[in-house]
Coordinates of N, CA and C in Angstrom, one line a residue:
M1 N 17.1 159.6 37.3 CA 17.3 159.6 35.8 C 16.1 159.1 34.7
N2 N 16.4 160.0 33.6 CA 15.0 159.1 32.7 C 15.7 158.0 31.9
T3 N 14.5 157.4 31.3 CA 15.2 156.2 30.2 C 15.8 156.8 29.4
K4 N 15.5 157.9 28.4 CA 16.3 158.3 27.3 C 17.6 158.3 27.8
A5 N 18.1 159.1 28.8 CA 19.3 159.4 29.2 C 20.0 158.0 29.2
V6 N 19.4 157.1 30.4 CA 19.7 155.5 30.3 C 20.0 154.8 28.9
Y7 N 19.2 154.9 28.0 CA 19.2 154.4 26.6 C 20.4 155.1 25.5
A8 N 20.6 156.6 26.0 CA 21.9 157.1 25.2 C 23.0 156.6 25.7
A9 N 23.3 156.7 27.2 CA 24.3 156.3 27.6 C 24.9 154.5 27.1
C10 N 23.9 153.8 27.2 CA 24.0 152.4 26.7 C 24.7 152.3 25.3
L11 N 24.1 153.3 24.6 CA 24.1 153.2 23.2 C 25.6 153.9 22.8
F12 N 25.7 154.8 23.7 CA 27.2 155.1 23.3 C 28.2 154.4 23.6
A13 N 28.1 153.7 25.1 CA 29.2 152.4 25.7 C 28.9 151.5 24.0
A14 N 28.2 151.3 23.8 CA 28.3 150.2 22.6 C 29.2 150.4 21.7
L15 N 28.7 151.7 21.2 CA 29.3 152.4 20.0 C 31.2 152.5 20.2
N16 N 31.2 152.7 21.8 CA 32.6 153.3 22.0 C 33.5 151.2 21.7
I17 N 32.6 150.2 22.5 CA 33.6 149.2 22.1 C 33.6 148.7 21.1
C18 N 32.6 149.2 20.0 CA 32.9 148.4 18.7 C 33.9 149.5 17.9
T19 N 34.2 150.7 18.4 CA 35.1 151.8 17.7 C 36.3 150.6 18.2
L20 N 36.2 150.7 19.5 CA 38.1 150.1 19.9 C 38.2 148.6 19.3
S21 N 37.5 147.6 19.2 CA 37.7 146.8 18.1 C 37.8 146.6 16.7
A22 N 37.3 147.8 15.8 CA 37.6 147.7 14.6 C 39.2 148.7 15.0
R23 N 39.4 149.3 15.5 CA 40.8 149.9 15.4 C 41.8 148.9 16.0
A24 N 41.6 147.8 16.5 CA 42.3 146.8 17.2 C 42.6 146.2 15.7
E25 N 41.6 145.7 15.1 CA 41.8 145.0 13.9 C 42.3 145.7 12.8
A26 N 42.7 147.2 12.6 CA 43.2 147.5 11.7 C 44.8 147.8 11.9
T27 N 45.2 147.0 13.2 CA 46.8 147.3 13.6 C 47.1 146.2 13.4
V28 N 46.5 145.3 13.3 CA 47.2 143.7 12.8 C 47.8 143.4 11.7
K29 N 48.7 143.1 11.4 CA 49.3 142.4 10.5 C 49.0 140.8 9.8
P30 N 48.1 141.2 9.1 CA 47.3 139.7 8.3 C 49.0 138.7 7.9
E31 N 48.5 137.7 8.1 CA 49.4 136.4 7.8 C 48.7 135.8 6.9
T32 N 49.6 135.0 5.9 CA 49.1 134.6 5.0 C 49.2 133.1 5.3
Y33 N 48.2 132.4 4.6 CA 47.8 131.1 5.2 C 48.8 130.0 4.2
T34 N 49.4 129.1 4.5 CA 50.3 128.4 3.9 C 49.5 126.9 4.4
Y35 N 50.0 125.9 3.5 CA 49.8 124.4 4.1 C 50.8 124.1 5.1
G36 N 50.1 123.5 6.1 CA 50.6 123.3 7.6 C 50.6 124.3 8.9
T37 N 50.2 125.5 8.2 CA 49.9 126.6 9.2 C 49.1 126.3 10.5
H38 N 49.7 126.4 11.5 CA 48.7 126.2 12.8 C 47.7 127.2 12.9
L39 N 46.5 126.7 12.9 CA 45.7 127.8 13.4 C 45.0 127.7 14.9
D40 N 45.1 128.4 15.7 CA 44.8 128.5 17.2 C 43.1 129.5 17.0
I41 N 41.8 129.2 16.8 CA 41.1 129.8 16.2 C 39.9 129.3 17.7
K42 N 39.9 130.3 18.6 CA 39.0 130.2 19.6 C 37.3 130.9 19.0
K43 N 37.5 132.3 18.5 CA 36.3 132.6 17.9 C 36.3 133.5 16.7
V44 N 35.5 133.4 15.5 CA 35.5 134.1 14.4 C 35.1 135.1 14.4
I45 N 35.8 136.6 14.4 CA 35.1 137.9 14.3 C 34.4 137.9 13.1
S46 N 35.3 138.0 11.6 CA 34.9 138.2 10.7 C 35.4 137.4 9.9
M47 N 34.2 137.2 8.6 CA 34.9 136.6 7.1 C 34.9 137.5 6.2
K48 N 35.4 137.6 5.3 CA 35.4 138.8 4.0 C 36.3 138.1 2.7
Q49 N 35.5 138.3 1.7 CA 36.1 137.5 0.6 C 36.0 138.9 -0.8
D50 N 36.6 138.1 -1.8 CA 36.0 139.1 -3.2 C 35.0 138.6 -3.9
A51 N 34.3 139.7 -4.1 CA 33.1 139.7 -4.8 C 33.4 139.2 -6.4
T52 N 32.7 138.1 -6.6 CA 33.0 137.8 -8.1 C 31.6 136.9 -8.6
P53 N 31.1 137.5 -10.0 CA 29.9 136.7 -10.6 C 30.0 135.6 -11.0
T54 N 31.8 134.8 -11.0 CA 31.7 133.6 -11.9 C 32.2 133.0 -10.6
C55 N 32.8 131.4 -11.0 CA 33.3 130.5 -10.6 C 34.5 130.5 -10.5
G56 N 35.4 130.3 -9.7 CA 36.7 130.3 -9.8 C 37.6 130.6 -8.0
I57 N 39.0 130.6 -8.1 CA 39.7 130.4 -7.1 C 39.9 132.3 -6.8
I58 N 39.4 132.7 -5.5 CA 39.3 134.5 -5.2 C 40.1 134.3 -3.9
N59 N 40.4 135.4 -3.3 CA 41.1 136.0 -2.2 C 40.0 136.0 -1.1
A60 N 40.4 135.7 -0.1 CA 39.6 135.8 1.4 C 40.2 136.2 2.6
Q61 N 39.8 136.8 3.6 CA 40.3 137.1 4.8 C 39.7 136.5 6.1
L62 N 40.2 136.4 7.1 CA 39.4 135.6 8.2 C 39.9 136.5 9.3
T63 N 39.5 137.2 10.3 CA 39.4 137.7 11.7 C 39.2 136.9 12.6
Y64 N 39.7 136.7 13.7 CA 39.7 135.6 14.7 C 40.5 136.3 16.2
L65 N 39.9 135.6 16.9 CA 40.4 135.5 18.3 C 41.4 134.2 18.7
D66 N 42.3 134.3 19.3 CA 43.2 133.1 19.3 C 42.8 132.7 21.0
S67 N 43.2 131.8 21.2 CA 43.3 131.1 22.8 C 43.6 132.0 23.8
Q68 N 44.6 133.0 23.3 CA 45.0 134.2 24.1 C 44.2 135.2 24.3
G69 N 43.6 135.5 23.4 CA 42.3 136.5 23.4 C 42.8 137.5 22.3
D70 N 44.0 137.2 21.5 CA 44.7 138.2 20.6 C 43.9 138.1 19.3
T71 N 43.7 139.3 18.8 CA 43.3 139.2 17.2 C 44.2 138.8 16.3
K72 N 43.9 138.2 15.5 CA 44.8 137.6 14.2 C 43.9 137.9 12.9
V73 N 44.5 138.1 12.0 CA 44.0 138.0 10.7 C 44.7 137.3 10.0
L74 N 44.1 136.4 9.2 CA 44.3 135.5 8.0 C 43.9 135.9 6.5
D75 N 45.2 135.7 5.7 CA 44.5 136.0 4.0 C 44.9 134.3 3.6
Y76 N 44.0 134.2 3.0 CA 43.6 132.9 2.2 C 43.1 132.9 1.0
R77 N 43.3 131.7 0.2 CA 42.6 131.7 -1.2 C 41.5 130.5 -1.0
K78 N 40.8 130.7 -2.1 CA 39.4 129.7 -2.0 C 38.6 129.8 -2.8
F79 N 37.8 128.8 -3.4 CA 36.7 128.6 -4.4 C 35.8 129.9 -3.8
A80 N 35.3 130.3 -4.8 CA 34.2 131.3 -4.8 C 33.1 130.3 -4.4
D81 N 31.9 130.9 -3.5 CA 31.0 130.6 -3.0 C 29.7 129.9 -4.4
N82 N 30.3 130.4 -5.2 CA 29.2 130.2 -6.4 C 29.6 128.9 -7.6
C83 N 30.5 128.3 -6.9 CA 31.0 127.1 -7.8 C 30.4 126.0 -7.4
H84 N 29.2 125.9 -7.1 CA 28.0 124.4 -6.4 C 28.3 123.6 -7.6
D85 N 28.2 123.7 -8.8 CA 28.1 122.5 -9.6 C 29.0 122.5 -10.6
D86 N 30.5 123.3 -10.5 CA 31.4 123.1 -11.3 C 32.4 122.2 -10.5
N87 N 33.2 121.8 -11.7 CA 34.1 120.6 -11.4 C 35.5 121.6 -11.3

């Protein structure tokens, strides 16, 4: 087997794995964080937040794996990243 065929097979396998994980994330219902919510985070998969040019409170979302290996999504609110010097 030539190396181009091996590279193509590896690329195809990697793309299939990424597609399956993206489909799994799309089917998970987000939970909204409230004070006291028990967080069982083993590995963070992704973090998203609203884009804003000003300092303030924004919406954010955390996608993670829990200790059982299940994908979970958590919606929460946070200060924008550009609030460094503001009180």
